[in-house]
Amino acid sequence: MLSPLTRLLRGNRDLATLVICVLLSAIALSLPTGVKVVVSTIVSTPVLRPLKRLATAADGLTRLREENERLRRLAMELVEERAALVSQGHENERLRELTHFMVGFAAEERFDLLPATVIGMPGGRIIEGIEINAGAASGVQAGMPVVVPDGLVGKISSSVRARSLIEPLTSASSAVAVTIERSRVRGVVRPRYGGASELLDWQMDYVPARSDIRVHDRVITSGLGGVYPAGLVVGDVSSVDEGPLTMTVHVDIAVDLSTIEQVFVLKGLAAPSPERDAMMQTLLSELATEAAPSATTEVAPSATTEGGAP
Amino acid sequence: MRIRAFVVVCIGALILDTALAPEIEILGARPDFLILAIVYGGLGAGVRIPIIAGFLMGLTVDSELPEYFGLNALALSITAFVSASLLDRLVKSNILVQCSVIFGGTLLRDVIFYAAYYRDSLDIFGHVFVRYSLIGAGYTVAVGLLIHVMARLANWRAITGALRR
């Protein structure tokens, strides 16, 4: 019975190997469970454990990479959030300053101020016009002066229903009747252009020779001409050149026109009102107490709100 | 392929089967690196060595599943015998032959293993075979093709035909 099988296996070593392996497998399968566990542990410990460790390391590396990616995204979000917060902080500060100016100016000068937002700056290298989002519907008319807390911006040149165009101090046709605040010497401030239509600086014309003007003297509107009310800051004297008949006075204007975002249109004199005065004083005192930088109150000017109107 | 190289291939296959295969699952199916090791590693090594390698690799894998200790050894031994015998009689460097042997070997291993594993519920065996084994066999063939292409690029003649009989 065994001899043909033995002969077959002797003649076919491959088959014999298979039979041996199959028999060993069958023996392994038929072992009691406890023995199987022991044998499995014996095989697993030296062989599979290092492989498993390798697999765990690879898995850990993948997880680490994923976590790194997640943290990178989180960092990006935080950077964006921080930038937004910084921007909001600056806006808050700017709006506080504007509010303070709006209330203070109106209280001192009895002007009706209309806040407006800059929505466009037509022109190339030279700012030839500034477009704002307040127009005839809000009572804005051509010729009304426009200011910011730093000083004079220009005047309204044209106005449609919801928009207006400001003729700024950079405009070639701009001319502002001014006076030196200290010595009350009068003149007219105009922009001065070079050969290639390049804005050089501002010059105060019609100043008689040997007038009492010094560098750093403040230049304010004189009120002459009827366009700008007296007392609006225009800038400072940057240099003075003495001539035989007239003086050439160079002026640095106070407002950086390229960075303004909010402006105020001077709509005219407000009617005297004790209630308005009282309200302005209250607002001023409140603003003074909130001057600390940690204050979080935001006051957003609205283009359709007529600031200080009784 | 020399014995030492075959041993290295088998160890590499065990590493890949443990570490990489779970990461590259497609629809729940994994490539069978052990079959690939038996087929490609066993080229030119006759029949006995792949059988022994299959048996030892099977035992190693079985240590993860003590209840069925010996089942993978049985399945891989038989699969190695069939695969190596077929390759020994066919043009082993032919890519279609290699792919067919890989596909059939993967299915044979799964049939032996799952038939024993699900011996009491053959409907589950049928479902697992259709759902996972066929996709897994196809996936293994795809990886085998990739290995063949790489072997051609690297001019690895043990796989691409220098040892053709």
Tab-separated table of C-alpha atoms in Angstrom:
chain	number	residue	atom	x	y	z
A	1	MET	CA	0.000	0.000	0.000
A	2	LEU	CA	2.750	2.405	0.915
A	3	SER	CA	5.228	1.443	-1.695
A	4	PRO	CA	3.540	3.122	-4.718
A	5	LEU	CA	3.152	6.369	-2.705
A	6	THR	CA	6.741	6.137	-1.553
A	7	ARG	CA	7.840	5.516	-5.089
A	8	LEU	CA	5.831	8.519	-6.297
A	9	LEU	CA	7.279	10.803	-3.663
A	10	ARG	CA	10.805	9.567	-4.251
A	11	GLY	CA	10.370	10.202	-7.945
A	12	ASN	CA	8.870	13.655	-7.445
A	13	ARG	CA	10.699	15.651	-4.813
A	14	ASP	CA	8.551	18.712	-5.408
A	15	LEU	CA	5.434	16.769	-4.620
A	16	ALA	CA	7.133	15.277	-1.582
A	17	THR	CA	7.988	18.752	-0.327
A	18	LEU	CA	4.401	19.819	-0.801
A	19	VAL	CA	3.114	16.767	1.042
A	20	ILE	CA	5.460	17.468	3.942
A	21	CYS	CA	4.376	21.115	4.090
A	22	VAL	CA	0.718	20.164	3.887
A	23	LEU	CA	1.168	17.614	6.651
A	24	LEU	CA	2.967	20.135	8.836
A	25	SER	CA	0.199	22.659	8.173
A	26	ALA	CA	-2.427	20.082	9.063
A	27	ILE	CA	-0.569	19.262	12.266
A	28	ALA	CA	-0.374	22.975	13.093
A	29	LEU	CA	-4.087	23.347	12.463
A	30	SER	CA	-4.942	20.408	14.647
A	31	LEU	CA	-2.901	21.549	17.621
A	32	PRO	CA	-4.839	22.482	20.786
A	33	THR	CA	-5.650	26.175	21.007
A	34	GLY	CA	-3.276	26.789	23.937
A	35	VAL	CA	-0.368	25.277	22.056
A	36	LYS	CA	-1.267	27.288	18.940
A	37	VAL	CA	-1.148	30.490	20.969
A	38	VAL	CA	2.250	29.590	22.413
A	39	VAL	CA	3.649	28.660	19.009
A	40	SER	CA	2.161	31.794	17.449
A	41	THR	CA	3.822	33.900	20.130
A	42	ILE	CA	7.130	32.138	19.552
A	43	VAL	CA	6.906	32.820	15.809
A	44	SER	CA	5.436	36.295	16.190
A	45	THR	CA	7.916	37.697	18.713
A	46	PRO	CA	11.129	37.531	16.687
A	47	VAL	CA	9.646	37.851	13.205
A	48	LEU	CA	6.403	39.777	13.137
A	49	ARG	CA	7.005	42.176	16.009
A	50	PRO	CA	9.813	44.069	14.213
A	51	LEU	CA	7.645	44.169	11.110
A	52	LYS	CA	4.705	45.459	13.130
A	53	ARG	CA	6.953	48.030	14.698
A	54	LEU	CA	8.013	49.099	11.252
A	55	ALA	CA	4.373	49.305	10.194
A	56	THR	CA	3.520	51.340	13.282
A	57	ALA	CA	6.436	53.660	12.563
A	58	ALA	CA	5.241	54.105	8.985
A	59	ASP	CA	1.726	54.725	10.248
A	60	GLY	CA	3.060	57.188	12.824
A	61	LEU	CA	4.993	58.969	10.095
A	62	THR	CA	1.850	59.242	7.991
A	63	ARG	CA	-0.116	60.565	10.946
A	64	LEU	CA	2.677	62.983	11.766
A	65	ARG	CA	2.585	64.220	8.194
A	66	GLU	CA	-1.182	64.646	8.323
A	67	GLU	CA	-0.962	66.459	11.630
A	68	ASN	CA	1.804	68.637	10.252
A	69	GLU	CA	-0.430	69.509	7.286
A	70	ARG	CA	-3.361	70.220	9.609
A	71	LEU	CA	-1.209	72.443	11.844
A	72	ARG	CA	0.133	74.235	8.799
A	73	ARG	CA	-3.419	74.994	7.667
A	74	LEU	CA	-4.314	76.100	11.181
A	75	ALA	CA	-1.277	78.389	11.268
A	76	MET	CA	-2.321	79.909	7.950
A	77	GLU	CA	-5.834	80.494	9.286
A	78	LEU	CA	-4.435	82.073	12.446
A	79	VAL	CA	-2.160	84.331	10.435
A	80	GLU	CA	-5.117	85.443	8.327
A	81	GLU	CA	-7.241	85.909	11.433
A	82	ARG	CA	-4.510	87.926	13.087
A	83	ALA	CA	-4.129	90.109	10.000
A	84	ALA	CA	-7.887	90.689	10.028
A	85	LEU	CA	-7.810	91.585	13.727
A	86	VAL	CA	-4.902	93.986	13.242
A	87	SER	CA	-6.747	95.566	10.329
A	88	GLN	CA	-9.903	95.867	12.411
A	89	GLY	CA	-7.887	97.361	15.250
A	90	HIS	CA	-6.455	99.998	12.941
A	91	GLU	CA	-9.899	100.700	11.541
A	92	ASN	CA	-11.286	100.985	15.031
A	93	GLU	CA	-8.583	103.466	15.956
A	94	ARG	CA	-9.128	105.440	12.765
A	95	LEU	CA	-12.873	105.548	13.261
A	96	ARG	CA	-12.418	106.670	16.849
A	97	GLU	CA	-10.160	109.471	15.650
A	98	LEU	CA	-12.666	110.415	12.956
A	99	THR	CA	-15.509	110.420	15.437
A	100	HIS	CA	-13.525	112.552	17.822
A	101	PHE	CA	-12.751	114.966	15.018
A	102	MET	CA	-16.320	114.988	13.783
A	103	VAL	CA	-17.768	115.731	17.189
A	104	GLY	CA	-15.025	118.122	18.276
A	105	PHE	CA	-14.927	120.047	15.037
A	106	ALA	CA	-18.665	120.389	14.924
A	107	ALA	CA	-18.751	121.498	18.531
A	108	GLU	CA	-16.028	124.106	18.059
A	109	GLU	CA	-16.835	125.401	14.606
A	110	ARG	CA	-20.580	124.814	14.489
A	111	PHE	CA	-20.309	123.116	11.130
A	112	ASP	CA	-22.531	120.433	9.758
A	113	LEU	CA	-20.149	117.591	8.884
A	114	LEU	CA	-21.189	114.820	6.530
A	115	PRO	CA	-18.984	111.709	6.786
A	116	ALA	CA	-18.272	109.920	3.520
A	117	THR	CA	-16.113	107.072	2.277
A	118	VAL	CA	-13.614	107.353	-0.546
A	119	ILE	CA	-14.665	104.987	-3.335
A	120	GLY	CA	-12.330	105.981	-6.134
A	121	MET	CA	-9.356	108.070	-7.155
A	122	PRO	CA	-9.396	108.831	-10.872
A	123	GLY	CA	-6.049	109.861	-12.300
A	124	GLY	CA	-2.625	108.358	-12.692
A	125	ARG	CA	0.492	109.473	-10.869
A	126	ILE	CA	-1.269	112.634	-9.752
A	127	ILE	CA	-4.513	112.469	-7.830
A	128	GLU	CA	-6.795	114.590	-10.002
A	129	GLY	CA	-10.026	113.700	-8.274
A	130	ILE	CA	-11.389	111.773	-5.315
A	131	GLU	CA	-14.744	110.082	-5.577
A	132	ILE	CA	-16.858	109.670	-2.438
A	133	ASN	CA	-20.089	107.840	-1.717
A	134	ALA	CA	-22.142	110.877	-0.686
A	135	GLY	CA	-23.977	112.968	-3.225
A	136	ALA	CA	-26.786	115.369	-3.862
A	137	ALA	CA	-29.217	113.081	-2.060
A	138	SER	CA	-27.279	113.773	1.163
A	139	GLY	CA	-27.168	117.514	0.497
A	140	VAL	CA	-23.692	117.621	-1.033
A	141	GLN	CA	-23.197	120.451	-3.519
A	142	ALA	CA	-20.348	121.686	-5.675
A	143	GLY	CA	-17.996	124.029	-3.816
A	144	MET	CA	-18.382	122.467	-0.374
A	145	PRO	CA	-15.027	122.026	1.407
A	146	VAL	CA	-13.851	118.533	2.290
A	147	VAL	CA	-11.649	117.845	5.310
A	148	VAL	CA	-10.093	115.047	7.327
A	149	PRO	CA	-8.748	115.273	10.896
A	150	ASP	CA	-5.292	116.200	9.544
A	151	GLY	CA	-6.546	119.123	7.508
A	152	LEU	CA	-8.020	120.287	4.230
A	153	VAL	CA	-8.528	117.819	1.348
A	154	GLY	CA	-10.170	120.035	-1.268
A	155	LYS	CA	-13.648	120.964	-2.391
A	156	ILE	CA	-16.535	119.247	-4.122
A	157	SER	CA	-16.280	119.817	-7.864
A	158	SER	CA	-19.390	117.935	-8.971
A	159	SER	CA	-22.136	115.946	-7.380
A	160	VAL	CA	-24.722	113.421	-8.551
A	161	ARG	CA	-27.392	111.649	-6.527
A	162	ALA	CA	-25.222	109.287	-4.484
A	163	ARG	CA	-21.691	110.259	-5.448
A	164	SER	CA	-19.504	113.301	-5.549
A	165	LEU	CA	-16.127	114.185	-6.975
A	166	ILE	CA	-13.634	116.137	-4.904
A	167	GLU	CA	-11.147	118.501	-6.489
A	168	PRO	CA	-8.154	117.871	-4.199
A	169	LEU	CA	-5.262	120.157	-3.403
A	170	THR	CA	-3.205	118.270	-5.976
A	171	SER	CA	-5.461	119.410	-8.795
A	172	ALA	CA	-3.794	121.861	-11.154
A	173	SER	CA	-6.745	124.219	-10.843
A	174	SER	CA	-6.690	124.182	-7.047
A	175	ALA	CA	-6.036	127.514	-5.318
A	176	VAL	CA	-6.636	128.060	-1.608
A	177	ALA	CA	-6.614	131.447	0.094
A	178	VAL	CA	-4.433	130.954	3.146
A	179	THR	CA	-2.784	132.783	5.979
A	180	ILE	CA	0.178	132.084	8.214
A	181	GLU	CA	-1.367	131.248	11.574
A	182	ARG	CA	1.359	132.958	13.612
A	183	SER	CA	1.930	136.171	11.673
A	184	ARG	CA	-1.353	136.358	9.691
A	185	VAL	CA	0.508	136.936	6.403
A	186	ARG	CA	-1.851	136.032	3.551
A	187	GLY	CA	-1.341	134.336	0.206
A	188	VAL	CA	-2.669	131.662	-2.123
A	189	VAL	CA	-1.470	128.031	-2.059
A	190	ARG	CA	-1.249	126.263	-5.411
A	191	PRO	CA	0.376	123.016	-6.557
A	192	ARG	CA	3.527	123.464	-8.603
A	193	TYR	CA	4.174	121.144	-11.517
A	194	GLY	CA	7.399	120.289	-13.331
A	195	GLY	CA	8.007	119.807	-17.035
A	196	ALA	CA	6.541	116.304	-17.315
A	197	SER	CA	3.395	117.194	-15.392
A	198	GLU	CA	5.160	116.054	-12.264
A	199	LEU	CA	3.875	117.460	-9.001
A	200	LEU	CA	6.852	119.160	-7.345
A	201	ASP	CA	5.346	120.743	-4.272
A	202	TRP	CA	2.903	123.434	-3.121
A	203	GLN	CA	3.780	127.083	-3.275
A	204	MET	CA	2.299	130.042	-1.444
A	205	ASP	CA	1.992	132.931	-3.927
A	206	TYR	CA	1.414	136.665	-3.550
A	207	VAL	CA	3.587	136.966	-0.431
A	208	PRO	CA	5.312	140.343	-0.205
A	209	ALA	CA	9.082	140.396	0.330
A	210	ARG	CA	10.358	140.487	3.897
A	211	SER	CA	7.106	139.082	5.291
A	212	ASP	CA	7.295	137.434	8.679
A	213	ILE	CA	7.298	133.784	7.611
A	214	ARG	CA	9.474	131.038	9.074
A	215	VAL	CA	9.974	127.388	8.310
A	216	HIS	CA	7.453	125.199	10.188
A	217	ASP	CA	4.900	128.000	10.443
A	218	ARG	CA	1.412	126.592	10.181
A	219	VAL	CA	-0.595	127.505	7.084
A	220	ILE	CA	-4.364	127.693	7.507
A	221	THR	CA	-7.255	128.829	5.334
A	222	SER	CA	-7.890	132.559	5.553
A	223	GLY	CA	-11.600	132.506	4.736
A	224	LEU	CA	-11.092	134.956	1.875
A	225	GLY	CA	-12.657	133.981	-1.419
A	226	GLY	CA	-15.732	132.457	0.171
A	227	VAL	CA	-14.969	128.848	-0.649
A	228	TYR	CA	-13.169	127.608	2.464
A	229	PRO	CA	-14.034	128.786	5.966
A	230	ALA	CA	-11.186	130.297	7.963
A	231	GLY	CA	-9.007	128.149	10.194
A	232	LEU	CA	-8.768	124.850	8.294
A	233	VAL	CA	-5.244	123.435	8.421
A	234	VAL	CA	-3.572	123.341	5.002
A	235	GLY	CA	0.014	122.476	5.969
A	236	ASP	CA	3.351	123.784	7.186
A	237	VAL	CA	5.981	126.023	5.632
A	238	SER	CA	8.817	123.811	4.434
A	239	SER	CA	11.166	126.478	3.021
A	240	VAL	CA	11.286	130.190	2.279
A	241	ASP	CA	13.150	131.878	-0.609
A	242	GLU	CA	13.558	135.662	-0.401
A	243	GLY	CA	13.137	137.573	-3.694
A	244	PRO	CA	13.458	141.295	-4.486
A	245	LEU	CA	9.719	141.888	-4.610
A	246	THR	CA	8.044	138.716	-3.334
A	247	MET	CA	8.891	135.702	-1.230
A	248	THR	CA	8.639	132.166	-2.505
A	249	VAL	CA	7.137	130.073	0.257
A	250	HIS	CA	7.045	126.295	-0.146
A	251	VAL	CA	4.346	124.418	1.754
A	252	ASP	CA	4.048	120.788	2.836
A	253	ILE	CA	0.344	120.006	2.861
A	254	ALA	CA	-0.913	118.295	5.988
A	255	VAL	CA	-2.987	115.567	4.367
A	256	ASP	CA	-1.551	112.513	2.614
A	257	LEU	CA	-4.156	112.312	-0.133
A	258	SER	CA	-3.073	108.890	-1.302
A	259	THR	CA	-4.053	107.189	1.953
A	260	ILE	CA	-7.323	108.815	2.974
A	261	GLU	CA	-10.353	106.548	3.325
A	262	GLN	CA	-12.904	108.633	5.217
A	263	VAL	CA	-13.574	112.313	4.652
A	264	PHE	CA	-15.996	114.919	5.929
A	265	VAL	CA	-17.917	117.351	3.773
A	266	LEU	CA	-18.489	120.720	5.405
A	267	LYS	CA	-22.082	121.316	4.521
A	268	GLY	CA	-22.307	124.735	6.061
A	269	LEU	CA	-22.889	126.435	9.342
A	270	ALA	CA	-25.285	124.779	11.705
A	271	ALA	CA	-27.972	126.834	13.312
A	272	PRO	CA	-27.127	127.828	16.916
A	273	SER	CA	-28.727	125.360	19.299
A	274	PRO	CA	-28.151	124.910	23.053
A	275	GLU	CA	-29.288	121.269	22.831
A	276	ARG	CA	-26.756	120.576	20.085
A	277	ASP	CA	-23.986	122.212	22.113
A	278	ALA	CA	-24.905	120.149	25.166
A	279	MET	CA	-24.958	116.959	23.124
A	280	MET	CA	-21.561	117.716	21.615
A	281	GLN	CA	-20.068	118.403	25.036
A	282	THR	CA	-21.440	115.094	26.332
A	283	LEU	CA	-20.025	113.222	23.365
A	284	LEU	CA	-16.662	114.922	23.772
A	285	SER	CA	-16.445	113.987	27.443
A	286	GLU	CA	-17.430	110.393	26.620
A	287	LEU	CA	-14.760	110.203	23.940
A	288	ALA	CA	-12.197	111.604	26.352
A	289	THR	CA	-12.958	108.832	28.869
A	290	GLU	CA	-12.804	106.181	26.151
A	291	ALA	CA	-9.467	107.386	24.827
A	292	ALA	CA	-7.665	104.343	26.250
A	293	PRO	CA	-6.544	101.998	23.448
A	294	SER	CA	-8.211	99.003	25.121
A	295	ALA	CA	-11.648	100.517	24.588
A	296	THR	CA	-13.638	98.338	22.203
A	297	THR	CA	-16.526	100.571	21.254
A	298	GLU	CA	-16.686	101.046	17.516
A	299	VAL	CA	-18.378	104.030	15.966
A	300	ALA	CA	-18.859	103.510	12.278
A	301	PRO	CA	-19.651	106.634	10.331
A	302	SER	CA	-22.421	106.296	7.841
A	303	ALA	CA	-22.467	108.184	4.593
A	304	THR	CA	-26.167	108.795	4.921
A	305	THR	CA	-25.982	110.128	8.471
A	306	GLU	CA	-25.591	113.830	8.803
A	307	GLY	CA	-23.143	114.177	11.671
A	308	GLY	CA	-23.920	116.880	14.205
A	309	ALA	CA	-27.167	117.899	12.594
A	310	PRO	CA	-29.565	119.193	15.218
B	1	MET	CA	16.952	33.609	-8.669
B	2	ARG	CA	19.419	32.620	-5.999
B	3	ILE	CA	18.273	31.425	-2.606
B	4	ARG	CA	19.626	34.439	-0.747
B	5	ALA	CA	17.890	36.837	-3.088
B	6	PHE	CA	14.711	34.828	-2.720
B	7	VAL	CA	14.963	35.079	1.087
B	8	VAL	CA	15.409	38.841	0.801
B	9	VAL	CA	12.407	39.048	-1.524
B	10	CYS	CA	10.292	37.042	0.943
B	11	ILE	CA	11.280	39.244	3.887
B	12	GLY	CA	10.556	42.315	1.786
B	13	ALA	CA	7.165	40.865	0.862
B	14	LEU	CA	6.344	40.247	4.530
B	15	ILE	CA	7.278	43.834	5.365
B	16	LEU	CA	5.184	45.191	2.517
B	17	ASP	CA	2.276	42.899	3.406
B	18	THR	CA	2.348	44.089	7.017
B	19	ALA	CA	3.231	47.744	6.591
B	20	LEU	CA	2.194	48.881	3.142
B	21	ALA	CA	-0.743	46.736	2.073
B	22	PRO	CA	-3.232	48.189	4.625
B	23	GLU	CA	-2.294	51.695	3.458
B	24	ILE	CA	-2.991	51.067	-0.207
B	25	GLU	CA	-6.338	49.327	0.073
B	26	ILE	CA	-8.748	49.873	-2.795
B	27	LEU	CA	-12.394	49.069	-2.086
B	28	GLY	CA	-11.252	46.968	0.836
B	29	ALA	CA	-8.971	44.812	-1.340
B	30	ARG	CA	-5.213	44.634	-0.915
B	31	PRO	CA	-2.476	43.415	-3.235
B	32	ASP	CA	-1.049	40.049	-2.196
B	33	PHE	CA	2.661	40.691	-1.871
B	34	LEU	CA	3.297	37.131	-0.676
B	35	ILE	CA	1.973	35.693	-3.930
B	36	LEU	CA	4.088	38.180	-5.868
B	37	ALA	CA	7.135	37.081	-3.870
B	38	ILE	CA	6.398	33.433	-4.589
B	39	VAL	CA	5.864	34.045	-8.296
B	40	TYR	CA	8.624	36.534	-9.034
B	41	GLY	CA	11.028	35.363	-6.357
B	42	GLY	CA	10.550	31.765	-7.375
B	43	LEU	CA	11.366	32.308	-11.046
B	44	GLY	CA	14.295	30.061	-11.793
B	45	ALA	CA	14.267	28.587	-8.288
B	46	GLY	CA	12.405	25.434	-9.200
B	47	VAL	CA	9.335	24.279	-7.295
B	48	ARG	CA	10.552	23.115	-3.907
B	49	ILE	CA	12.018	26.374	-2.749
B	50	PRO	CA	8.851	28.396	-3.467
B	51	ILE	CA	6.834	25.751	-1.597
B	52	ILE	CA	9.056	26.002	1.460
B	53	ALA	CA	9.072	29.793	1.228
B	54	GLY	CA	5.270	29.839	0.967
B	55	PHE	CA	4.991	27.522	3.941
B	56	LEU	CA	7.309	29.630	6.117
B	57	MET	CA	5.735	32.920	5.100
B	58	GLY	CA	2.315	31.380	5.755
B	59	LEU	CA	3.351	30.299	9.228
B	60	THR	CA	4.650	33.788	9.945
B	61	VAL	CA	1.378	35.348	8.865
B	62	ASP	CA	-0.547	32.695	10.796
B	63	SER	CA	1.049	33.779	14.048
B	64	GLU	CA	-1.267	36.762	13.867
B	65	LEU	CA	-4.262	34.437	13.841
B	66	PRO	CA	-3.552	31.702	16.425
B	67	GLU	CA	-6.962	30.067	16.069
B	68	TYR	CA	-6.193	29.173	12.453
B	69	PHE	CA	-2.469	28.626	12.911
B	70	GLY	CA	-1.283	26.676	9.860
B	71	LEU	CA	-4.050	27.720	7.488
B	72	ASN	CA	-2.071	30.333	5.602
B	73	ALA	CA	0.900	27.972	5.543
B	74	LEU	CA	-1.307	25.363	3.916
B	75	ALA	CA	-2.791	27.803	1.406
B	76	LEU	CA	0.531	29.338	0.438
B	77	SER	CA	2.268	25.970	0.166
B	78	ILE	CA	-0.333	24.667	-2.257
B	79	THR	CA	-0.433	27.953	-4.158
B	80	ALA	CA	3.346	27.993	-4.435
B	81	PHE	CA	3.355	24.417	-5.686
B	82	VAL	CA	0.747	25.124	-8.353
B	83	SER	CA	2.278	28.440	-9.423
B	84	ALA	CA	5.845	27.209	-9.538
B	85	SER	CA	4.810	24.030	-11.361
B	86	LEU	CA	2.917	26.020	-13.966
B	87	LEU	CA	5.762	28.493	-14.462
B	88	ASP	CA	8.184	25.592	-14.702
B	89	ARG	CA	6.234	24.222	-17.643
B	90	LEU	CA	5.279	27.478	-19.376
B	91	VAL	CA	7.229	30.392	-20.861
B	92	LYS	CA	7.796	32.044	-17.502
B	93	SER	CA	9.134	35.341	-18.866
B	94	ASN	CA	5.916	35.941	-20.808
B	95	ILE	CA	4.046	38.733	-19.148
B	96	LEU	CA	0.647	37.192	-19.845
B	97	VAL	CA	1.744	33.935	-18.268
B	98	GLN	CA	3.043	35.768	-15.227
B	99	CYS	CA	-0.172	37.766	-14.883
B	100	SER	CA	-2.322	34.670	-15.249
B	101	VAL	CA	-0.306	32.780	-12.660
B	102	ILE	CA	-0.461	35.722	-10.259
B	103	PHE	CA	-4.213	36.081	-10.753
B	104	GLY	CA	-4.857	32.356	-10.374
B	105	GLY	CA	-2.474	32.029	-7.434
B	106	THR	CA	-4.138	34.868	-5.540
B	107	LEU	CA	-7.557	33.365	-6.101
B	108	LEU	CA	-6.362	29.876	-5.144
B	109	ARG	CA	-4.869	31.119	-1.887
B	110	ASP	CA	-8.108	32.972	-1.065
B	111	VAL	CA	-10.247	29.977	-1.965
B	112	ILE	CA	-8.273	27.656	0.311
B	113	PHE	CA	-8.103	30.147	3.153
B	114	TYR	CA	-11.696	31.421	3.077
B	115	ALA	CA	-13.168	27.982	2.415
B	116	ALA	CA	-11.617	26.822	5.670
B	117	TYR	CA	-12.276	30.041	7.505
B	118	TYR	CA	-15.969	30.236	6.504
B	119	ARG	CA	-16.543	26.487	6.316
B	120	ASP	CA	-19.755	26.829	8.351
B	121	SER	CA	-21.240	29.663	6.265
B	122	LEU	CA	-20.497	29.250	2.610
B	123	ASP	CA	-22.736	32.176	1.615
B	124	ILE	CA	-20.317	34.524	3.375
B	125	PHE	CA	-17.467	32.723	1.629
B	126	GLY	CA	-19.134	33.429	-1.724
B	127	HIS	CA	-19.701	37.060	-0.837
B	128	VAL	CA	-16.120	37.579	0.368
B	129	PHE	CA	-14.745	35.816	-2.694
B	130	VAL	CA	-16.728	37.977	-5.100
B	131	ARG	CA	-16.413	41.187	-3.117
B	132	TYR	CA	-12.732	41.056	-2.142
B	133	SER	CA	-10.851	38.150	-3.739
B	134	LEU	CA	-11.511	39.078	-7.363
B	135	ILE	CA	-10.629	42.747	-6.810
B	136	GLY	CA	-7.619	41.729	-4.745
B	137	ALA	CA	-6.430	39.382	-7.502
B	138	GLY	CA	-6.811	42.140	-10.078
B	139	TYR	CA	-4.980	44.564	-7.813
B	140	THR	CA	-2.157	42.043	-7.316
B	141	VAL	CA	-1.867	41.576	-11.078
B	142	ALA	CA	-1.636	45.360	-11.471
B	143	VAL	CA	1.197	45.524	-8.958
B	144	GLY	CA	2.793	42.555	-10.716
B	145	LEU	CA	2.651	44.437	-14.011
B	146	LEU	CA	4.290	47.386	-12.350
B	147	ILE	CA	7.059	45.152	-11.062
B	148	HIS	CA	7.476	43.670	-14.542
B	149	VAL	CA	7.766	47.126	-16.100
B	150	MET	CA	10.283	48.184	-13.471
B	151	ALA	CA	12.233	44.983	-14.079
B	152	ARG	CA	12.305	45.748	-17.799
B	153	LEU	CA	13.538	49.277	-17.132
B	154	ALA	CA	16.175	47.978	-14.735
B	155	ASN	CA	17.000	45.126	-17.128
B	156	TRP	CA	16.388	42.616	-14.364
B	157	ARG	CA	16.655	39.472	-16.405
B	158	ALA	CA	15.458	37.037	-13.778
B	159	ILE	CA	11.978	38.404	-14.433
B	160	THR	CA	12.168	39.568	-18.011
B	161	GLY	CA	13.560	36.495	-19.731
B	162	ALA	CA	17.263	35.802	-19.453
B	163	LEU	CA	16.503	32.604	-17.627
B	164	ARG	CA	13.992	31.466	-20.221
B	165	ARG	CA	14.213	27.764	-20.790
